[in-house]
Amino acid sequence: MDTLRVRVRARVGAMAAEIRRRREPAAATEEPAAEKDAAAAGAGHAEGKGLNIMKDFGSLLLLLLLYTLQGIPMGLSGSIPFLLQKRISWTQQGTFSMVTWPFSLKLFWAPLVDSVFVPAFGRRKSWLVPVQLLCGGLMIWGQYRIDAWLGEPDDGDEETEERAPEVRTLTLYFLGLFALMATQDIAVDGWALTMLSRENRGLASTTNSVGQTAGFFTAYVGFLALNDADTCNRYLRFEPLDEGIISLGGFMAFWGYVFIFTTLYVMFFKREEKADPDDEPAEGVVDTYRSLWRVLSLPSVRQLAVVLLTARAAFGAADAATSLKIVEYGMPKEDLAFLTTLLGSAGVFLPALMGRLVAGHRPLRSWRWAYPLRLLVGLLYGLLVPLSAVTYGTAGAGSWFAGVELSRPGFACLVVAAVLLHEVPSPKPQA
């Protein structure tokens, strides 16, 4: 999906050039040399040739950092259901899952981000800087309120009863963070096209996949592990304590300051290069939305949209609920977090490796062979849930696997195998 955005931008540019050629028949008889060079550069990258990483090494690192920051609020939102699992209903879990909607709906305000900016400040920095400063400020402010929203007792509170979590407030708070990060994603994706040289632009999607995954694992798996007292006592301490190494508020404050310092660096020390008019034509808001509508009206785009909107219907529920149900049936969440940490490298580096596989003129071919395997992983997830109940002694007498004996290390191996199979056949459909 990340490479899709970059390639769609390139496709739209090619369409615009074709429209101009049709409007000017006299100029359509011969392709300009610059367009030939651009096409050759694109074909060279599709074959994996012509990359010069050292030329844009600093820019690639900055993009990687920006995409990593983008994954931090996403990972934190993934850890909240584990913290509240036994205290809220599945309906409330579903309500909180709405926080991810901005990334699905950002197409509606992406033309606004592309066309409204302060020229003296920079087309992308005009949005990136205020959005990241606001996100960092919200995370720093949220450290003082998050415990109350989670229903945790105040320091020194002698009441034994915990307060009910404020699920609606948590949902609105993380919905705001996701909306800011979706806007940041639009700005960074656009900036990557001018920040990187032409031969390295294909690496923008790789930095997106690697950085966003790294940020998600840091804020999800890393936080759960360091927040859990048992995990810290088992692996990181010589003397056991009753609490983890970090709190949710402290974790949010730390990354809030990272957001602010990174944004200040971008604001004062990173210069935004002037874009090539052929790559990023300057259009007004109305013209940009009209261009978007023309692209969405293409039959191929409509067909791809149907695929993207329905592809996860077969296994989305299994992906979302399996880990929560396994923990509900007895597997300690710190054990699940630890196993997921071991597999974090797969989630970070597999997108980069799979990027070469899906590059080329027929990238959907690799997605088609991977999709049936992905369906089988959903079935495997369905088997892990009752097996977890058997393993941890919570299965009822009528369970399908009531007579099965499975050790905890054996079940852990099954979880590892399932997650690896989940990561390998997951190349996103490209365009």
CSV table of C-alpha atoms in Angstrom, one decimal:
chain,number,residue,atom,x,y,z
A,1,MET,CA,0.0,0.0,0.0
A,2,ASP,CA,2.9,2.3,0.7
A,3,THR,CA,4.5,1.7,-2.7
A,4,LEU,CA,1.1,2.1,-4.2
A,5,ARG,CA,0.9,5.7,-3.1
A,6,VAL,CA,4.3,6.5,-4.6
A,7,ARG,CA,3.5,4.7,-7.8
A,8,VAL,CA,0.0,6.3,-8.1
A,9,ARG,CA,1.7,9.7,-7.9
A,10,ALA,CA,4.0,8.8,-10.7
A,11,ARG,CA,1.0,7.4,-12.7
A,12,VAL,CA,-0.9,10.6,-12.2
A,13,GLY,CA,2.0,12.6,-13.5
A,14,ALA,CA,2.2,10.4,-16.6
A,15,MET,CA,-1.5,10.8,-17.2
A,16,ALA,CA,-1.2,14.6,-16.9
A,17,ALA,CA,1.7,14.5,-19.5
A,18,GLU,CA,-0.5,12.4,-21.8
A,19,ILE,CA,-3.4,14.8,-21.5
A,20,ARG,CA,-1.1,17.7,-22.4
A,21,ARG,CA,0.2,15.8,-25.4
A,22,ARG,CA,-3.3,15.2,-26.6
A,23,ARG,CA,-4.2,18.8,-26.2
A,24,GLU,CA,-1.1,19.8,-28.2
A,25,PRO,CA,-1.0,17.4,-31.2
A,26,ALA,CA,1.9,19.1,-32.8
A,27,ALA,CA,4.1,18.5,-29.7
A,28,ALA,CA,2.9,14.9,-29.5
A,29,THR,CA,4.9,13.6,-32.5
A,30,GLU,CA,8.2,13.4,-30.5
A,31,GLU,CA,8.7,12.5,-26.9
A,32,PRO,CA,10.9,15.1,-25.0
A,33,ALA,CA,14.3,13.9,-23.9
A,34,ALA,CA,13.6,14.7,-20.3
A,35,GLU,CA,10.5,12.4,-20.4
A,36,LYS,CA,12.6,9.7,-22.0
A,37,ASP,CA,15.2,10.0,-19.3
A,38,ALA,CA,12.5,9.9,-16.6
A,39,ALA,CA,11.0,6.8,-18.1
A,40,ALA,CA,14.4,5.1,-18.3
A,41,ALA,CA,15.1,6.0,-14.7
A,42,GLY,CA,11.8,4.5,-13.7
A,43,ALA,CA,12.4,1.3,-15.7
A,44,GLY,CA,15.9,1.1,-14.2
A,45,HIS,CA,14.6,1.2,-10.7
A,46,ALA,CA,11.9,-1.3,-11.5
A,47,GLU,CA,14.7,-3.7,-12.4
A,48,GLY,CA,16.6,-2.8,-9.2
A,49,LYS,CA,19.3,-0.9,-11.0
A,50,GLY,CA,20.7,2.6,-10.8
A,51,LEU,CA,20.3,3.1,-7.0
A,52,ASN,CA,22.8,5.4,-5.3
A,53,ILE,CA,22.0,5.2,-1.6
A,54,MET,CA,25.0,7.2,-0.4
A,55,LYS,CA,23.9,10.2,-2.5
A,56,ASP,CA,20.7,10.5,-0.4
A,57,PHE,CA,21.9,8.8,2.7
A,58,GLY,CA,21.1,11.7,5.1
A,59,SER,CA,17.6,12.2,3.5
A,60,LEU,CA,16.9,8.5,3.7
A,61,LEU,CA,17.7,8.5,7.4
A,62,LEU,CA,15.5,11.5,8.0
A,63,LEU,CA,12.6,9.8,6.1
A,64,LEU,CA,13.2,6.7,8.2
A,65,LEU,CA,13.0,8.7,11.4
A,66,LEU,CA,9.8,10.6,10.3
A,67,TYR,CA,8.1,7.3,9.4
A,68,THR,CA,9.2,5.7,12.7
A,69,LEU,CA,7.7,8.6,14.6
A,70,GLN,CA,4.5,8.0,12.5
A,71,GLY,CA,4.4,4.5,13.9
A,72,ILE,CA,4.6,5.5,17.6
A,73,PRO,CA,1.0,6.6,18.1
A,74,MET,CA,-0.1,3.6,16.1
A,75,GLY,CA,1.8,1.2,18.3
A,76,LEU,CA,0.5,2.9,21.5
A,77,SER,CA,-3.1,2.4,20.2
A,78,GLY,CA,-2.3,-1.3,19.8
A,79,SER,CA,-1.2,-1.6,23.4
A,80,ILE,CA,-4.3,0.0,24.9
A,81,PRO,CA,-6.6,-3.0,24.3
A,82,PHE,CA,-4.1,-5.2,26.1
A,83,LEU,CA,-4.0,-2.9,29.1
A,84,LEU,CA,-7.9,-2.8,29.2
A,85,GLN,CA,-8.7,-6.3,28.1
A,86,LYS,CA,-10.3,-7.6,31.2
A,87,ARG,CA,-12.0,-4.3,32.1
A,88,ILE,CA,-14.0,-3.4,28.9
A,89,SER,CA,-16.3,-5.3,26.7
A,90,TRP,CA,-15.7,-6.4,23.1
A,91,THR,CA,-18.1,-3.7,22.0
A,92,GLN,CA,-15.9,-1.1,23.6
A,93,GLN,CA,-12.9,-2.8,22.0
A,94,GLY,CA,-14.6,-2.3,18.7
A,95,THR,CA,-15.3,1.3,19.5
A,96,PHE,CA,-11.7,2.0,20.2
A,97,SER,CA,-10.6,0.3,17.0
A,98,MET,CA,-12.2,3.3,15.1
A,99,VAL,CA,-9.0,5.3,15.9
A,100,THR,CA,-7.4,3.8,12.8
A,101,TRP,CA,-10.0,5.3,10.4
A,102,PRO,CA,-8.0,8.5,9.5
A,103,PHE,CA,-5.5,6.5,7.6
A,104,SER,CA,-8.3,5.0,5.5
A,105,LEU,CA,-10.0,8.4,4.9
A,106,LYS,CA,-7.0,10.6,4.4
A,107,LEU,CA,-7.6,10.6,0.6
A,108,PHE,CA,-10.3,13.1,1.2
A,109,TRP,CA,-8.0,15.8,2.6
A,110,ALA,CA,-4.8,14.8,0.8
A,111,PRO,CA,-5.5,17.3,-2.1
A,112,LEU,CA,-5.8,20.0,0.5
A,113,VAL,CA,-2.4,19.2,1.9
A,114,ASP,CA,-0.9,19.1,-1.6
A,115,SER,CA,-2.3,22.5,-2.7
A,116,VAL,CA,-2.5,24.8,0.4
A,117,PHE,CA,0.9,25.9,1.7
A,118,VAL,CA,3.1,28.8,2.5
A,119,PRO,CA,5.6,29.1,-0.4
A,120,ALA,CA,8.2,30.9,1.7
A,121,PHE,CA,8.2,28.1,4.3
A,122,GLY,CA,7.9,25.1,2.0
A,123,ARG,CA,5.2,23.1,0.5
A,124,ARG,CA,5.6,20.1,2.8
A,125,LYS,CA,7.1,21.8,5.8
A,126,SER,CA,4.0,24.0,5.9
A,127,TRP,CA,2.0,21.0,7.1
A,128,LEU,CA,4.7,18.7,8.6
A,129,VAL,CA,6.0,21.2,11.2
A,130,PRO,CA,2.7,22.2,12.8
A,131,VAL,CA,1.3,18.7,12.7
A,132,GLN,CA,4.3,17.2,14.4
A,133,LEU,CA,4.5,19.9,17.0
A,134,LEU,CA,0.8,19.5,17.8
A,135,CYS,CA,1.2,15.7,18.0
A,136,GLY,CA,4.2,16.0,20.3
A,137,GLY,CA,2.4,18.6,22.5
A,138,LEU,CA,-0.7,16.3,22.7
A,139,MET,CA,1.5,13.3,23.8
A,140,ILE,CA,3.3,15.4,26.5
A,141,TRP,CA,-0.1,16.7,27.7
A,142,GLY,CA,-1.6,13.3,27.6
A,143,GLN,CA,0.9,11.9,30.1
A,144,TYR,CA,-1.0,13.7,32.9
A,145,ARG,CA,-4.4,12.4,31.9
A,146,ILE,CA,-3.8,8.9,30.5
A,147,ASP,CA,-3.9,7.1,33.8
A,148,ALA,CA,-7.3,8.7,34.6
A,149,TRP,CA,-8.6,7.7,31.2
A,150,LEU,CA,-7.5,4.1,31.8
A,151,GLY,CA,-9.3,4.1,35.1
A,152,GLU,CA,-6.1,3.7,37.2
A,153,PRO,CA,-6.2,4.9,40.8
A,154,ASP,CA,-4.4,8.2,41.5
A,155,ASP,CA,-1.2,8.1,43.5
A,156,GLY,CA,-1.9,7.8,47.1
A,157,ASP,CA,-5.6,6.8,46.5
A,158,GLU,CA,-6.6,4.3,49.1
A,159,GLU,CA,-9.7,3.2,47.3
A,160,THR,CA,-9.5,-0.5,46.3
A,161,GLU,CA,-12.0,-0.3,43.5
A,162,GLU,CA,-10.7,0.8,40.1
A,163,ARG,CA,-12.6,3.4,38.1
A,164,ALA,CA,-14.2,2.5,34.8
A,165,PRO,CA,-12.0,3.3,31.8
A,166,GLU,CA,-13.1,6.3,29.7
A,167,VAL,CA,-13.2,4.5,26.4
A,168,ARG,CA,-14.8,7.3,24.5
A,169,THR,CA,-12.2,9.8,25.7
A,170,LEU,CA,-9.4,7.4,24.8
A,171,THR,CA,-10.9,6.9,21.4
A,172,LEU,CA,-11.2,10.6,20.7
A,173,TYR,CA,-7.6,11.2,21.9
A,174,PHE,CA,-6.0,8.5,19.7
A,175,LEU,CA,-8.3,9.4,16.8
A,176,GLY,CA,-6.8,12.9,17.0
A,177,LEU,CA,-3.3,11.5,17.0
A,178,PHE,CA,-4.1,9.2,14.1
A,179,ALA,CA,-5.5,12.2,12.1
A,180,LEU,CA,-2.4,14.2,12.7
A,181,MET,CA,-0.2,11.2,11.7
A,182,ALA,CA,-2.3,10.6,8.6
A,183,THR,CA,-1.7,14.2,7.6
A,184,GLN,CA,2.0,13.8,8.4
A,185,ASP,CA,2.1,10.8,6.1
A,186,ILE,CA,0.6,12.7,3.2
A,187,ALA,CA,3.2,15.5,3.7
A,188,VAL,CA,6.2,13.1,4.1
A,189,ASP,CA,5.1,11.0,1.1
A,190,GLY,CA,5.0,14.1,-1.1
A,191,TRP,CA,8.3,15.4,0.3
A,192,ALA,CA,10.1,12.1,-0.4
A,193,LEU,CA,9.5,12.6,-4.1
A,194,THR,CA,11.6,15.9,-4.1
A,195,MET,CA,13.9,15.0,-1.2
A,196,LEU,CA,15.3,12.0,-2.9
A,197,SER,CA,17.1,12.0,-6.3
A,198,ARG,CA,15.2,10.5,-9.2
A,199,GLU,CA,17.0,7.1,-9.1
A,200,ASN,CA,16.3,6.7,-5.4
A,201,ARG,CA,12.7,7.6,-5.2
A,202,GLY,CA,11.6,4.1,-5.2
A,203,LEU,CA,13.2,3.7,-1.8
A,204,ALA,CA,10.6,6.1,-0.3
A,205,SER,CA,8.2,3.2,0.1
A,206,THR,CA,10.9,1.1,1.7
A,207,THR,CA,11.6,3.7,4.3
A,208,ASN,CA,7.9,4.0,4.9
A,209,SER,CA,7.4,0.3,5.5
A,210,VAL,CA,10.5,-0.2,7.6
A,211,GLY,CA,10.2,3.0,9.6
A,212,GLN,CA,6.5,2.7,10.3
A,213,THR,CA,6.9,-1.0,11.3
A,214,ALA,CA,9.8,-0.1,13.6
A,215,GLY,CA,7.8,2.6,15.3
A,216,PHE,CA,4.8,0.4,15.7
A,217,PHE,CA,6.9,-2.4,17.3
A,218,THR,CA,8.7,0.0,19.6
A,219,ALA,CA,5.5,1.5,21.0
A,220,TYR,CA,3.5,-1.8,21.0
A,221,VAL,CA,5.8,-4.7,21.8
A,222,GLY,CA,8.6,-2.6,23.4
A,223,PHE,CA,6.2,-0.7,25.6
A,224,LEU,CA,4.2,-3.8,26.7
A,225,ALA,CA,7.4,-5.6,27.6
A,226,LEU,CA,9.0,-2.7,29.6
A,227,ASN,CA,5.7,-1.8,31.2
A,228,ASP,CA,5.1,-5.3,32.6
A,229,ALA,CA,6.7,-6.1,36.0
A,230,ASP,CA,7.0,-9.8,35.4
A,231,THR,CA,8.8,-9.4,32.1
A,232,CYS,CA,11.2,-6.8,33.5
A,233,ASN,CA,11.8,-9.0,36.6
A,234,ARG,CA,12.5,-12.0,34.5
A,235,TYR,CA,14.8,-10.6,31.8
A,236,LEU,CA,16.0,-7.1,32.9
A,237,ARG,CA,16.4,-7.0,36.7
A,238,PHE,CA,18.4,-8.6,39.3
A,239,GLU,CA,15.9,-7.8,42.1
A,240,PRO,CA,12.2,-8.0,41.4
A,241,LEU,CA,9.9,-5.0,41.8
A,242,ASP,CA,6.1,-4.6,41.6
A,243,GLU,CA,6.1,-2.3,38.6
A,244,GLY,CA,7.6,-2.1,35.1
A,245,ILE,CA,10.5,0.0,34.1
A,246,ILE,CA,8.4,2.6,32.3
A,247,SER,CA,4.8,3.9,32.6
A,248,LEU,CA,2.5,4.7,29.8
A,249,GLY,CA,2.6,8.4,30.7
A,250,GLY,CA,6.4,8.5,30.8
A,251,PHE,CA,6.7,6.6,27.5
A,252,MET,CA,4.3,9.1,25.8
A,253,ALA,CA,6.2,12.1,27.2
A,254,PHE,CA,9.5,10.8,26.0
A,255,TRP,CA,8.3,10.3,22.4
A,256,GLY,CA,6.4,13.6,22.6
A,257,TYR,CA,9.8,15.4,23.2
A,258,VAL,CA,11.3,13.3,20.4
A,259,PHE,CA,8.6,14.6,18.1
A,260,ILE,CA,9.3,18.2,19.1
A,261,PHE,CA,13.1,18.1,18.8
A,262,THR,CA,12.9,16.3,15.4
A,263,THR,CA,10.4,18.9,14.1
A,264,LEU,CA,12.7,21.7,15.3
A,265,TYR,CA,15.6,20.1,13.4
A,266,VAL,CA,13.5,19.8,10.2
A,267,MET,CA,12.2,23.4,10.7
A,268,PHE,CA,15.6,25.1,11.0
A,269,PHE,CA,18.1,22.8,9.4
A,270,LYS,CA,16.4,20.8,6.6
A,271,ARG,CA,15.9,22.9,3.5
A,272,GLU,CA,13.1,21.9,1.1
A,273,GLU,CA,14.2,21.8,-2.5
A,274,LYS,CA,12.1,23.5,-5.1
A,275,ALA,CA,10.0,20.8,-6.8
A,276,ASP,CA,10.2,20.1,-10.5
A,277,PRO,CA,6.9,21.4,-12.1
A,278,ASP,CA,6.6,18.2,-14.1
A,279,ASP,CA,6.8,16.1,-10.9
A,280,GLU,CA,4.6,18.3,-8.7
A,281,PRO,CA,2.5,20.7,-10.7
A,282,ALA,CA,1.1,23.6,-8.7
A,283,GLU,CA,-2.6,23.4,-8.8
A,284,GLY,CA,-5.4,25.0,-6.8
A,285,VAL,CA,-7.6,23.2,-4.3
A,286,VAL,CA,-10.5,22.8,-6.8
A,287,ASP,CA,-8.2,21.6,-9.6
A,288,THR,CA,-6.5,19.1,-7.3
A,289,TYR,CA,-9.8,17.6,-6.3
A,290,ARG,CA,-10.8,17.5,-10.0
A,291,SER,CA,-7.6,15.6,-10.8
A,292,LEU,CA,-8.3,13.2,-8.0
A,293,TRP,CA,-11.8,12.6,-9.3
A,294,ARG,CA,-10.5,11.9,-12.8
A,295,VAL,CA,-8.1,9.4,-11.4
A,296,LEU,CA,-10.8,7.7,-9.3
A,297,SER,CA,-13.0,7.5,-12.4
A,298,LEU,CA,-10.5,5.3,-14.2
A,299,PRO,CA,-11.8,1.7,-14.5
A,300,SER,CA,-8.5,0.2,-13.4
A,301,VAL,CA,-8.4,2.4,-10.3
A,302,ARG,CA,-12.0,1.5,-9.4
A,303,GLN,CA,-11.1,-2.2,-9.7
A,304,LEU,CA,-8.0,-1.8,-7.6
A,305,ALA,CA,-10.1,0.1,-5.0
A,306,VAL,CA,-12.6,-2.8,-4.8
A,307,VAL,CA,-9.7,-5.2,-4.2
A,308,LEU,CA,-8.1,-3.1,-1.5
A,309,LEU,CA,-11.4,-2.5,0.3
A,310,THR,CA,-12.4,-6.1,0.4
A,311,ALA,CA,-9.1,-8.0,0.6
A,312,ARG,CA,-9.0,-8.0,4.4
A,313,ALA,CA,-12.6,-9.1,4.9
A,314,ALA,CA,-11.7,-12.8,4.9
A,315,PHE,CA,-9.1,-12.5,7.7
A,316,GLY,CA,-9.5,-9.1,9.3
A,317,ALA,CA,-11.4,-10.4,12.3
A,318,ALA,CA,-8.9,-13.2,13.0
A,319,ASP,CA,-6.0,-10.7,12.8
A,320,ALA,CA,-7.6,-8.3,15.3
A,321,ALA,CA,-9.0,-10.8,17.8
A,322,THR,CA,-6.5,-13.7,17.9
A,323,SER,CA,-3.9,-12.1,20.2
A,324,LEU,CA,-6.6,-10.8,22.6
A,325,LYS,CA,-8.4,-14.1,22.8
A,326,ILE,CA,-5.1,-16.0,23.4
A,327,VAL,CA,-4.3,-13.7,26.3
A,328,GLU,CA,-7.9,-14.0,27.6
A,329,TYR,CA,-7.5,-17.8,27.6
A,330,GLY,CA,-4.4,-17.8,29.7
A,331,MET,CA,-1.3,-16.9,27.8
A,332,PRO,CA,0.5,-14.1,29.7
A,333,LYS,CA,0.6,-10.9,27.6
A,334,GLU,CA,4.3,-10.5,28.5
A,335,ASP,CA,5.1,-13.9,27.0
A,336,LEU,CA,3.2,-13.0,23.8
A,337,ALA,CA,5.0,-9.6,23.7
A,338,PHE,CA,8.3,-11.3,24.2
A,339,LEU,CA,7.7,-13.8,21.3
A,340,THR,CA,6.5,-10.9,19.1
A,341,THR,CA,9.7,-9.0,20.0
A,342,LEU,CA,11.8,-11.9,18.7
A,343,LEU,CA,9.8,-11.7,15.4
A,344,GLY,CA,10.0,-7.9,15.2
A,345,SER,CA,13.0,-8.0,12.9
A,346,ALA,CA,10.9,-10.0,10.4
A,347,GLY,CA,8.2,-7.4,10.5
A,348,VAL,CA,10.8,-4.6,9.9
A,349,PHE,CA,13.0,-6.2,7.2
A,350,LEU,CA,10.5,-8.4,5.3
A,351,PRO,CA,8.8,-5.4,3.7
A,352,ALA,CA,12.2,-4.2,2.3
A,353,LEU,CA,13.0,-7.7,1.0
A,354,MET,CA,9.5,-8.2,-0.5
A,355,GLY,CA,9.8,-4.8,-2.2
A,356,ARG,CA,12.2,-6.2,-4.7
A,357,LEU,CA,9.9,-9.1,-5.4
A,358,VAL,CA,6.8,-6.9,-6.1
A,359,ALA,CA,8.8,-4.4,-8.2
A,360,GLY,CA,8.3,-4.5,-11.9
A,361,HIS,CA,5.6,-4.2,-14.5
A,362,ARG,CA,3.3,-6.9,-13.0
A,363,PRO,CA,3.5,-6.5,-9.2
A,364,LEU,CA,0.0,-7.8,-8.5
A,365,ARG,CA,1.2,-11.3,-9.6
A,366,SER,CA,3.1,-11.8,-6.4
A,367,TRP,CA,0.2,-10.5,-4.4
A,368,ARG,CA,-2.1,-13.0,-6.1
A,369,TRP,CA,0.0,-16.0,-5.1
A,370,ALA,CA,0.4,-14.7,-1.6
A,371,TYR,CA,-3.3,-14.1,-0.9
A,372,PRO,CA,-4.3,-17.8,-0.7
A,373,LEU,CA,-1.5,-18.4,1.8
A,374,ARG,CA,-2.7,-15.4,3.8
A,375,LEU,CA,-6.1,-17.0,4.0
A,376,LEU,CA,-4.5,-20.2,5.4
A,377,VAL,CA,-2.9,-18.1,8.1
A,378,GLY,CA,-6.3,-16.9,9.1
A,379,LEU,CA,-7.4,-20.5,9.5
A,380,LEU,CA,-4.3,-21.2,11.6
A,381,TYR,CA,-5.1,-18.3,13.8
A,382,GLY,CA,-8.6,-19.8,14.3
A,383,LEU,CA,-6.9,-23.0,15.6
A,384,LEU,CA,-4.6,-21.2,17.9
A,385,VAL,CA,-7.4,-19.8,20.0
A,386,PRO,CA,-8.9,-23.2,21.2
A,387,LEU,CA,-5.4,-24.6,21.5
A,388,SER,CA,-4.5,-21.8,23.9
A,389,ALA,CA,-7.4,-22.7,26.1
A,390,VAL,CA,-6.2,-26.3,26.2
A,391,THR,CA,-2.6,-25.3,26.9
A,392,TYR,CA,-3.3,-23.0,29.8
A,393,GLY,CA,-6.1,-25.1,31.3
A,394,THR,CA,-9.1,-22.9,30.6
A,395,ALA,CA,-10.8,-25.1,28.0
A,396,GLY,CA,-14.2,-26.5,28.9
A,397,ALA,CA,-15.3,-30.1,28.8
A,398,GLY,CA,-17.0,-29.6,25.4
A,399,SER,CA,-14.0,-28.1,23.7
A,400,TRP,CA,-12.9,-29.6,20.4
A,401,PHE,CA,-9.4,-30.1,21.7
A,402,ALA,CA,-10.3,-31.2,25.2
A,403,GLY,CA,-8.3,-34.4,24.9
A,404,VAL,CA,-5.3,-32.7,23.4
A,405,GLU,CA,-2.2,-32.2,25.5
A,406,LEU,CA,0.1,-29.4,24.4
A,407,SER,CA,3.0,-28.0,26.4
A,408,ARG,CA,3.5,-24.2,26.7
A,409,PRO,CA,6.8,-24.3,24.8
A,410,GLY,CA,5.1,-26.3,22.0
A,411,PHE,CA,2.3,-23.7,21.9
A,412,ALA,CA,4.8,-20.9,21.8
A,413,CYS,CA,6.4,-22.5,18.8
A,414,LEU,CA,3.0,-22.6,17.1
A,415,VAL,CA,2.6,-18.9,17.8
A,416,VAL,CA,6.0,-18.1,16.3
A,417,ALA,CA,5.3,-20.2,13.2
A,418,ALA,CA,1.9,-18.5,12.8
A,419,VAL,CA,3.4,-15.0,13.0
A,420,LEU,CA,6.2,-15.8,10.6
A,421,LEU,CA,3.6,-17.2,8.1
A,422,HIS,CA,1.6,-14.0,8.7
A,423,GLU,CA,4.5,-11.8,7.7
A,424,VAL,CA,5.9,-13.7,4.7
A,425,PRO,CA,2.8,-13.9,2.5
A,426,SER,CA,1.8,-10.3,3.1
A,427,PRO,CA,3.1,-8.2,0.1
A,428,LYS,CA,0.7,-5.4,-0.5
A,429,PRO,CA,-0.8,-4.9,-3.9
A,430,GLN,CA,1.2,-2.4,-5.9
A,431,ALA,CA,0.3,-0.3,-8.9
